[in-house]
Structures are given as C-alpha cells and as structure tokens.
Coordinates of N, CA and C and ligand atoms in Angstrom, one line a residue:
M1 N 75.0 34.1 -25.1 CA 75.5 33.3 -26.3 C 74.4 32.4 -26.8
A2 N 74.1 32.6 -28.1 CA 72.9 31.8 -28.7 C 73.3 30.3 -28.8
Y3 N 72.3 29.5 -28.8 CA 72.6 28.1 -29.0 C 72.9 27.8 -30.5
E4 N 73.8 26.9 -30.7 CA 74.1 26.5 -32.1 C 73.7 25.0 -32.1
Y5 N 72.9 24.7 -33.1 CA 72.4 23.3 -33.2 C 73.2 22.6 -34.2
D6 N 73.7 21.4 -33.8 CA 74.6 20.5 -34.7 C 73.7 19.5 -35.4
S7 N 73.4 19.7 -36.7 CA 72.5 18.9 -37.4 C 73.1 17.5 -37.7
E8 N 74.3 17.2 -37.2 CA 74.8 15.8 -37.3 C 74.6 15.0 -36.0
N9 N 73.9 15.5 -35.0 CA 73.7 14.7 -33.8 C 72.8 13.5 -34.1
I10 N 72.9 12.5 -33.3 CA 72.3 11.2 -33.6 C 70.7 11.3 -33.7
F11 N 70.1 12.2 -33.0 CA 68.7 12.3 -33.0 C 68.2 13.1 -34.3
A12 N 69.1 14.0 -34.8 CA 68.8 14.6 -36.1 C 68.9 13.6 -37.2
K13 N 69.8 12.6 -37.1 CA 69.9 11.5 -38.0 C 68.7 10.6 -38.0
I14 N 68.2 10.4 -36.8 CA 67.0 9.6 -36.6 C 65.8 10.3 -37.3
L15 N 65.7 11.6 -37.1 CA 64.6 12.4 -37.7 C 64.6 12.3 -39.2
R16 N 65.8 12.3 -39.7 CA 66.0 12.3 -41.2 C 65.9 10.9 -41.8
G17 N 65.7 9.9 -40.9 CA 65.6 8.5 -41.3 C 66.9 7.9 -41.7
E18 N 68.0 8.5 -41.3 CA 69.3 8.0 -41.7 C 69.7 6.8 -40.8
I19 N 69.2 6.8 -39.6 CA 69.5 5.6 -38.7 C 68.1 5.1 -38.2
P20 N 68.0 3.8 -38.0 CA 66.7 3.3 -37.5 C 66.3 3.6 -36.1
N21 N 65.1 3.5 -35.8 CA 64.7 3.7 -34.4 C 63.4 2.9 -34.1
S22 N 63.2 2.6 -32.9 CA 62.0 1.9 -32.5 C 60.9 2.9 -32.1
T23 N 60.1 3.3 -33.1 CA 59.1 4.4 -32.9 C 58.0 3.9 -32.0
V24 N 57.6 4.8 -31.1 CA 56.5 4.5 -30.2 C 55.3 5.4 -30.6
A25 N 55.6 6.6 -31.0 CA 54.5 7.6 -31.4 C 55.2 8.7 -32.3
D26 N 54.3 9.1 -33.2 CA 54.8 10.1 -34.2 C 53.6 11.2 -34.3
S27 N 53.9 12.4 -34.0 CA 52.9 13.5 -34.1 C 53.4 14.5 -35.1
E28 N 52.6 15.6 -35.2 CA 53.0 16.6 -36.2 C 54.3 17.2 -35.9
Y29 N 54.6 17.5 -34.6 CA 55.9 18.2 -34.3 C 56.8 17.4 -33.4
S30 N 56.5 16.1 -33.1 CA 57.3 15.4 -32.1 C 57.4 13.9 -32.5
L31 N 58.4 13.3 -32.0 CA 58.6 11.8 -32.3 C 59.0 11.2 -31.0
A32 N 58.5 10.0 -30.7 CA 58.9 9.2 -29.5 C 59.4 7.9 -29.9
F33 N 60.5 7.4 -29.3 CA 61.1 6.1 -29.7 C 61.8 5.6 -28.4
R34 N 62.0 4.3 -28.5 CA 62.7 3.6 -27.3 C 64.1 3.9 -27.2
D35 N 64.6 4.1 -26.0 CA 66.0 4.4 -25.8 C 66.8 3.1 -26.1
I36 N 68.0 3.3 -26.8 CA 68.7 2.1 -27.2 C 69.4 1.4 -26.0
A37 N 69.6 2.1 -24.9 CA 70.2 1.5 -23.7 C 69.2 1.7 -22.5
P38 N 68.1 1.0 -22.5 CA 67.1 1.3 -21.5 C 67.6 1.2 -20.0
A39 N 67.3 2.2 -19.2 CA 67.7 2.3 -17.8 C 66.5 1.8 -16.9
A40 N 65.4 1.4 -17.5 CA 64.2 0.9 -16.8 C 63.4 0.1 -17.8
P41 N 62.5 -0.7 -17.3 CA 61.7 -1.5 -18.2 C 61.0 -0.7 -19.3
E42 N 60.6 0.5 -18.9 CA 60.0 1.4 -19.9 C 61.0 2.6 -20.0
H43 N 61.6 2.9 -21.1 CA 62.5 4.0 -21.3 C 62.3 4.5 -22.7
I44 N 61.5 5.6 -22.8 CA 61.2 6.2 -24.1 C 61.7 7.6 -24.1
L45 N 62.2 8.0 -25.3 CA 62.7 9.4 -25.5 C 61.6 10.1 -26.4
V46 N 61.3 11.3 -26.0 CA 60.4 12.1 -26.8 C 61.2 13.3 -27.2
I47 N 61.2 13.6 -28.5 CA 61.9 14.7 -29.1 C 61.0 15.6 -30.0
P48 N 61.3 16.9 -30.0 CA 60.6 17.7 -31.0 C 61.3 17.5 -32.4
K49 N 60.5 17.7 -33.4 CA 61.1 17.5 -34.8 C 61.9 18.8 -35.1
G50 N 61.7 19.9 -34.5 CA 62.5 21.1 -34.7 C 63.9 21.0 -34.1
A51 N 64.7 21.9 -34.5 CA 66.1 21.9 -34.2 C 66.4 22.7 -32.9
Y52 N 66.2 22.0 -31.7 CA 66.4 22.6 -30.4 C 67.4 21.8 -29.6
V53 N 68.3 22.5 -29.0 CA 69.4 21.9 -28.3 C 68.9 21.3 -26.9
N54 N 68.1 22.0 -26.2 CA 67.7 21.5 -24.9 C 66.4 22.2 -24.4
F55 N 66.0 21.9 -23.2 CA 64.7 22.3 -22.7 C 64.5 23.9 -22.8
D56 N 65.5 24.6 -22.3 CA 65.3 26.1 -22.3 C 65.3 26.6 -23.7
H57 N 66.1 26.1 -24.6 CA 66.1 26.5 -26.0 C 64.7 26.3 -26.6
F58 N 64.2 25.1 -26.3 CA 62.8 24.7 -26.8 C 61.8 25.6 -26.2
G59 N 61.9 25.8 -24.9 CA 60.8 26.6 -24.2 C 60.8 28.0 -24.6
I60 N 61.9 28.6 -25.0 CA 62.0 30.0 -25.4 C 61.6 30.1 -26.9
E61 N 62.1 29.3 -27.7 CA 62.1 29.5 -29.2 C 61.0 28.7 -29.9
A62 N 60.5 27.6 -29.3 CA 59.5 26.8 -30.1 C 58.2 27.6 -30.1
S63 N 57.4 27.2 -31.1 CA 56.0 27.8 -31.2 C 55.1 27.2 -30.1
D64 N 54.0 27.9 -29.8 CA 53.1 27.3 -28.8 C 52.6 25.9 -29.4
A65 N 52.4 25.8 -30.7 CA 51.9 24.6 -31.2 C 52.9 23.4 -31.0
E66 N 54.2 23.7 -31.2 CA 55.2 22.7 -30.9 C 55.2 22.3 -29.5
I67 N 55.1 23.2 -28.6 CA 55.2 22.9 -27.1 C 54.0 22.2 -26.7
V68 N 52.8 22.5 -27.2 CA 51.6 21.8 -26.8 C 51.7 20.4 -27.3
D69 N 52.1 20.3 -28.6 CA 52.2 18.9 -29.2 C 53.1 18.0 -28.4
F70 N 54.3 18.6 -28.0 CA 55.3 17.8 -27.3 C 54.7 17.3 -25.9
N71 N 54.1 18.3 -25.2 CA 53.6 17.9 -23.9 C 52.4 16.9 -24.0
R72 N 51.6 17.1 -24.9 CA 50.4 16.2 -25.1 C 51.0 14.8 -25.4
L73 N 52.0 14.7 -26.3 CA 52.5 13.4 -26.7 C 53.1 12.7 -25.5
V74 N 53.9 13.4 -24.6 CA 54.5 12.8 -23.4 C 53.4 12.2 -22.6
A75 N 52.3 13.0 -22.3 CA 51.2 12.6 -21.5 C 50.5 11.4 -22.1
K76 N 50.3 11.4 -23.4 CA 49.6 10.3 -24.1 C 50.4 9.0 -24.0
I77 N 51.7 9.1 -24.1 CA 52.6 7.9 -24.0 C 52.5 7.3 -22.6
T78 N 52.5 8.1 -21.6 CA 52.4 7.6 -20.2 C 51.2 6.7 -20.0
R79 N 50.1 7.1 -20.7 CA 48.9 6.2 -20.7 C 49.1 5.0 -21.6
E80 N 49.6 5.2 -22.7 CA 49.7 4.1 -23.7 C 50.6 3.0 -23.2
I81 N 51.7 3.3 -22.4 CA 52.6 2.3 -21.9 C 52.1 1.8 -20.5
G82 N 51.0 2.4 -20.0 CA 50.4 1.9 -18.8 C 51.1 2.4 -17.5
V83 N 51.9 3.4 -17.5 CA 52.5 3.9 -16.3 C 51.7 5.0 -15.6
A84 N 50.8 5.7 -16.3 CA 50.0 6.8 -15.7 C 49.1 6.2 -14.7
Q85 N 49.0 6.9 -13.6 CA 48.2 6.3 -12.5 C 46.7 6.2 -12.8
D86 N 46.2 7.1 -13.7 CA 44.8 7.0 -14.0 C 44.4 5.9 -15.0
V87 N 45.4 5.2 -15.5 CA 45.1 3.9 -16.2 C 45.6 2.7 -15.4
G88 N 45.8 2.9 -14.1 CA 46.2 1.8 -13.2 C 47.7 1.6 -13.1
G89 N 48.5 2.5 -13.6 CA 50.0 2.4 -13.5 C 50.5 2.8 -12.2
Q90 N 51.8 2.6 -12.0 CA 52.5 2.8 -10.8 C 53.3 4.1 -10.8
G91 N 53.2 4.9 -11.9 CA 53.9 6.1 -12.0 C 55.1 6.0 -12.9
Y92 N 55.8 7.1 -13.0 CA 57.0 7.2 -13.9 C 57.8 8.4 -13.5
R93 N 58.9 8.6 -14.2 CA 59.7 9.8 -14.0 C 60.1 10.4 -15.4
L94 N 60.0 11.7 -15.4 CA 60.5 12.5 -16.6 C 61.8 13.1 -16.3
I95 N 62.8 13.0 -17.2 CA 64.1 13.6 -17.0 C 64.5 14.3 -18.3
T96 N 65.0 15.5 -18.2 CA 65.7 16.1 -19.4 C 67.0 16.7 -18.9
N97 N 68.1 16.3 -19.5 CA 69.4 16.7 -19.1 C 69.8 17.9 -20.0
A98 N 70.6 18.8 -19.4 CA 71.1 20.0 -20.2 C 72.5 20.3 -19.8
G99 N 73.3 20.5 -20.8 CA 74.7 21.0 -20.5 C 75.6 20.1 -19.8
V100 N 76.7 20.6 -19.3 CA 77.7 19.8 -18.7 C 77.3 19.3 -17.3
H101 N 76.7 20.2 -16.5 CA 76.2 19.7 -15.2 C 75.1 18.8 -15.3
G102 N 74.2 19.0 -16.3 CA 73.1 18.0 -16.5 C 73.5 16.7 -17.2
V103 N 74.8 16.7 -17.6 CA 75.3 15.5 -18.3 C 74.5 15.1 -19.5
Q104 N 74.3 16.1 -20.4 CA 73.6 15.8 -21.7 C 74.5 15.3 -22.7
D105 N 74.2 14.1 -23.2 CA 75.1 13.5 -24.2 C 74.7 13.8 -25.7
V106 N 73.4 13.8 -25.9 CA 72.9 14.1 -27.3 C 72.3 15.5 -27.3
L107 N 72.8 16.3 -28.2 CA 72.5 17.7 -28.2 C 71.3 18.1 -29.1
H108 N 70.3 17.3 -28.9 CA 68.9 17.6 -29.5 C 68.0 17.4 -28.3
F109 N 67.2 18.4 -28.0 CA 66.3 18.3 -26.8 C 65.5 17.0 -26.8
H110 N 65.6 16.3 -25.6 CA 64.8 15.1 -25.5 C 64.3 14.9 -24.0
M111 N 63.1 14.4 -23.9 CA 62.6 14.0 -22.6 C 62.6 12.5 -22.4
H112 N 63.3 12.1 -21.3 CA 63.2 10.6 -21.0 C 61.9 10.3 -20.2
I113 N 61.2 9.3 -20.6 CA 60.1 8.8 -19.8 C 60.6 7.5 -19.3
L114 N 60.7 7.3 -18.0 CA 61.2 6.1 -17.3 C 60.1 5.5 -16.4
G115 N 59.9 4.2 -16.5 CA 58.9 3.6 -15.6 C 59.1 2.1 -15.7
G116 N 58.1 1.4 -15.0 CA 58.1 0.0 -15.0 C 58.8 -0.7 -13.8
R117 N 59.4 0.2 -13.0 CA 60.0 -0.3 -11.8 C 60.2 0.9 -10.8
R118 N 60.3 0.6 -9.5 CA 60.6 1.7 -8.6 C 62.0 2.3 -8.9
L119 N 62.0 3.6 -9.1 CA 63.3 4.2 -9.7 C 64.3 4.7 -8.6
G120 N 63.9 4.6 -7.4 CA 64.9 5.1 -6.4 C 64.9 6.6 -6.3
R121 N 65.8 7.1 -5.5 CA 65.9 8.5 -5.3 C 66.3 9.3 -6.6
M122 N 65.9 10.5 -6.6 CA 66.0 11.3 -7.8 C 67.5 11.5 -8.3
I123 N 68.4 11.7 -7.4 CA 69.8 12.0 -7.8 C 70.7 11.0 -7.0
A124 N 71.5 10.3 -7.7 CA 72.5 9.5 -7.0 C 73.6 10.4 -6.4
T125 N 74.0 10.2 -5.2 CA 75.0 11.0 -4.6 C 76.4 10.4 -4.7
Ligands
LIG201 P1 71.2 12.2 -22.5 O1 72.4 11.7 -21.7 O2 71.7 13.1 -23.7 O3 70.1 12.8 -21.7 O4 70.6 10.9 -23.1 C1 70.8 10.4 -24.4 C2 70.1 9.1 -24.5 O5 70.1 8.7 -25.9 C3 70.8 7.9 -23.7 O6 69.8 7.4 -22.8 C4 71.2 6.9 -24.8 O7 71.0 5.6 -24.4 C5 70.2 7.3 -26.0 N1 70.8 7.0 -27.3 C6 72.0 7.3 -27.8 N2 72.1 7.0 -29.0 C7 70.9 6.4 -29.4 C8 70.5 5.9 -30.6 O8 71.1 5.8 -31.6 N3 69.2 5.4 -30.6 C9 68.4 5.5 -29.5 N4 67.1 5.0 -29.6 N5 68.8 6.0 -28.3 C10 70.1 6.5 -28.3

C-alpha cells in the first residue's frame, strides 16, 4: 500500500507559512524549528520540504540531494546548539516515530533532536 500524504498536516502548514514556527535553520530541501512542547532543554524538529510521511517513505522516494541535505542539516544543528561532542557538548538523541507502534502524531517525516540533559533509557517500559 503506497503512502498517501495529507497536505493539511501541521508541518505542511508550517512549510507553507500558514502557521508560525521558531526556525533554527533553513536549507535548500529541509527546515529545522523548535518543538512547541519541548521534552528536553534542546528539542528541535528537522523536516524535509518534500511531501514524505515518514522515514522509510523519505528513504525510499527522496532524491539523494534531499537525503544528503537533510542529514547534513541534522549534523550541523547538533554543532550549532552545542550538543555535539566535538564542540564540547554532552551528546544528544535522534528520534523519528512512524506509524501506530511508533506513536507518530504528525504525518510529515520529522527527526527530533533532543539534548541539554541526560535523557535516560531509550524506551520507557
Ligand atoms: P511525533 O509524535 O509525530 O513524533 O512528534 C510530533 C511533534 O510535533 C511533537 O513533539 C509536538 O510537540 C510537535 N508539534 C505539534 N504541533 C506543533 C506545532 O504547531 N509547532 C511545533 N513547532 N511543533 C509542533
């Protein structure tokens, strides 16, 4: 079953400028902004500008240029916000949720960058 992208999702509206966001970085194919309900001192969402539902949709259908742009932007942000270890940071976590078991709320692919405190175990039991 092919993915169907709902262009009325909240991140699509952010990309169209219909609702405001706190932009951290903007590249050719990707946008990064602060999560509206931060779960850590640093909580940034990185999204592709293209219409992809989740990680596997993006990984299969996006162009190499989009994928490289996205990954480079995630890495760049970890340095800019000071969580990357090679700039003296204490590290971070990347999370992307997909589907029902992944508990994905917004159906536009996004990567959470979380940092600024010790985050505990990966999965709450
Ligand atoms: P998911 O559960 O889909 O992985 O995560 C969706 C994230 O989007 C949540 O962390 C939530 O706080 C964030 N979010 C939902 N609506 C908005 C919004 O309008 N603006 C911003 N910046 N973040 C949002």
